PDB file of C-alpha atoms in Angstrom:
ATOM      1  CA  UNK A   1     -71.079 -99.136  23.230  1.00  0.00           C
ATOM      2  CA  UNK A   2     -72.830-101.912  22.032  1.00  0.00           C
ATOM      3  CA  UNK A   3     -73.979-105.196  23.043  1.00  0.00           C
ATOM      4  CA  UNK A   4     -72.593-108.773  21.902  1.00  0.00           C
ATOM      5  CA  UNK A   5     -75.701-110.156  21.729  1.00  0.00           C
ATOM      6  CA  UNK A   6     -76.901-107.786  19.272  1.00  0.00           C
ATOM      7  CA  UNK A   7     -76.498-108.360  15.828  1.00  0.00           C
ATOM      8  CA  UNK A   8     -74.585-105.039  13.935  1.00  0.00           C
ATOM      9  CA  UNK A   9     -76.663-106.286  10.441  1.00  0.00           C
ATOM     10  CA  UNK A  10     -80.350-106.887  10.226  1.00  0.00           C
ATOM     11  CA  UNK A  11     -80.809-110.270   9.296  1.00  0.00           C
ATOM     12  CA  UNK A  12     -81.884-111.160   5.489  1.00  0.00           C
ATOM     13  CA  UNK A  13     -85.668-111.818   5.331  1.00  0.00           C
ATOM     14  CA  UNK A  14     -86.560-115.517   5.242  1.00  0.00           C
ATOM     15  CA  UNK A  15     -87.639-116.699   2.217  1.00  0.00           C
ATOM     16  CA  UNK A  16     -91.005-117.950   1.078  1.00  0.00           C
ATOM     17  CA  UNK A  17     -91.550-121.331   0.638  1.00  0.00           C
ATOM     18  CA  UNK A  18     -93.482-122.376  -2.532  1.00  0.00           C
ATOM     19  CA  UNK A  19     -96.633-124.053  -1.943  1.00  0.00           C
ATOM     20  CA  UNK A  20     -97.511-127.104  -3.671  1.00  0.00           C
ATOM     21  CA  UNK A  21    -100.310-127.195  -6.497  1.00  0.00           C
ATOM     22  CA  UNK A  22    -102.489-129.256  -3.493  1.00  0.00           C
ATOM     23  CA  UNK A  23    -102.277-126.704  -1.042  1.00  0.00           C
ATOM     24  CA  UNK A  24    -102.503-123.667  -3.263  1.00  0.00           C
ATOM     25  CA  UNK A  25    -105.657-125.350  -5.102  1.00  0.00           C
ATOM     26  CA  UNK A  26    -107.587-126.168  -1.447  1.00  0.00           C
ATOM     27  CA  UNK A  27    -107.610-123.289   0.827  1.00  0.00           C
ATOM     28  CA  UNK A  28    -109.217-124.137   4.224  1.00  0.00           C
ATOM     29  CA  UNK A  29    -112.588-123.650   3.853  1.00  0.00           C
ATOM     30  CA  UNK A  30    -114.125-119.779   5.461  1.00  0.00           C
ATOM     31  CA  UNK A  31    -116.357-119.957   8.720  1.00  0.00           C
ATOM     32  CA  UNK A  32    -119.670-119.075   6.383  1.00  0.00           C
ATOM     33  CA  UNK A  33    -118.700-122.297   4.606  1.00  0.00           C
ATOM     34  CA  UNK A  34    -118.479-124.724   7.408  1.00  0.00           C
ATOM     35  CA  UNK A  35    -121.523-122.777   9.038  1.00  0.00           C
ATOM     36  CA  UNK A  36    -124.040-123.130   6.276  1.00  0.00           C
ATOM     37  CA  UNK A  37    -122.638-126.694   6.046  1.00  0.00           C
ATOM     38  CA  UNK A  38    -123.599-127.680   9.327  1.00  0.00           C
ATOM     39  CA  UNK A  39    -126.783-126.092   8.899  1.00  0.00           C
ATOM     40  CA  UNK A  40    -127.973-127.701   6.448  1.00  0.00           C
ATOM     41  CA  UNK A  41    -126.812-130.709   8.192  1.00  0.00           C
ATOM     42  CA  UNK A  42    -128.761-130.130  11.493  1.00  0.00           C
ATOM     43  CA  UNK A  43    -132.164-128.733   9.254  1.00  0.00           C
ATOM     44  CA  UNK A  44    -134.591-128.834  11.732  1.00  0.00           C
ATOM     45  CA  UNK A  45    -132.768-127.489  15.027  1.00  0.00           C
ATOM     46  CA  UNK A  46    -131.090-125.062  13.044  1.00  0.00           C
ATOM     47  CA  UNK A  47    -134.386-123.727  11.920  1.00  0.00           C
ATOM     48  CA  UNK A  48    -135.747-123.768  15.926  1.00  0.00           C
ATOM     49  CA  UNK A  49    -132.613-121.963  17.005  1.00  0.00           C
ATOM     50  CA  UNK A  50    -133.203-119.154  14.463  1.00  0.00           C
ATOM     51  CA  UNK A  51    -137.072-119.203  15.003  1.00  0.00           C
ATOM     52  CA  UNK A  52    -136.017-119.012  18.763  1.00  0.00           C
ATOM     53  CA  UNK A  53    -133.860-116.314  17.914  1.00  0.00           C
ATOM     54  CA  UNK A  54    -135.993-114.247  15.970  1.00  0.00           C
ATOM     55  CA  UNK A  55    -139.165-114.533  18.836  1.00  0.00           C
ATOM     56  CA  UNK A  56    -136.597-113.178  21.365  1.00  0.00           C
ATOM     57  CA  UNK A  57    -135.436-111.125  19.600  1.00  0.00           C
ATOM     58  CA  UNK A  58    -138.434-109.504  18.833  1.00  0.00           C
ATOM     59  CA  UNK A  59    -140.055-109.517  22.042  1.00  0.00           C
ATOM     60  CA  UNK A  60    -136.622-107.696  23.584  1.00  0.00           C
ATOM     61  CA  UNK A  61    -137.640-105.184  20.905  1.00  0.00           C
ATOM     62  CA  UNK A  62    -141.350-105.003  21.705  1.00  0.00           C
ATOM     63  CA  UNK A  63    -140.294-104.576  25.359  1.00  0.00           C
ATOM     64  CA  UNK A  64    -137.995-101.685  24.824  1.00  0.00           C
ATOM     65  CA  UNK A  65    -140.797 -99.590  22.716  1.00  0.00           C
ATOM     66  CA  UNK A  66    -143.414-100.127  25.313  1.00  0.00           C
ATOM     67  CA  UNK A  67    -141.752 -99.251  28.408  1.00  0.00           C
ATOM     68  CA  UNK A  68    -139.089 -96.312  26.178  1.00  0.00           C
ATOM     69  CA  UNK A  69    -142.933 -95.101  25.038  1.00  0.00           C
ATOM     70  CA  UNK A  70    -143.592 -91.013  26.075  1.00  0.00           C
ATOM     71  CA  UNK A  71    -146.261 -90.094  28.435  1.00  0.00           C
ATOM     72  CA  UNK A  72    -147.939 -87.702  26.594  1.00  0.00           C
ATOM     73  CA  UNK A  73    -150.609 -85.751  28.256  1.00  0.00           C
ATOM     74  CA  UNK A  74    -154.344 -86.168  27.840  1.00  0.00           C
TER      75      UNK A  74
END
């Protein structure tokens, strides 16, 4: 029994459409692009984030070895 809303033949695949030599030579540019573009842009604050960044990053880690430390005995 079959439906009449279903089709009895897959459809054909839709065809690609060819890009134009603009498109195709442009691609949108990546993430890494338009990150290290805005850096460089914003110099100085970028440079205090990642100093930022690093110190708490750091200090997380200093704070986890001193208080994961053993007890040995004395």
């Amino acid at each position: 029994m079959t439906d009449s809303t279903t089709p009895l033949e897959p459809s054909p695949a839709p065809t690609p459409e060819v890009a134009t030599p603009e498109v195709a030579a442009s691609p949108p540019p990546s993430f890494v692009k338009l990150a290290m573009r805005n850096m460089v842009r914003k110099g100085r604050q970028s440079l205090l984030h990642f100093g930022l960044t690093a110190v708490g990053f750091s200090t997380v880690l200093f704070l986890l070895a001193w208080f994961g430390r053993p007890s040995l005995p004395q």
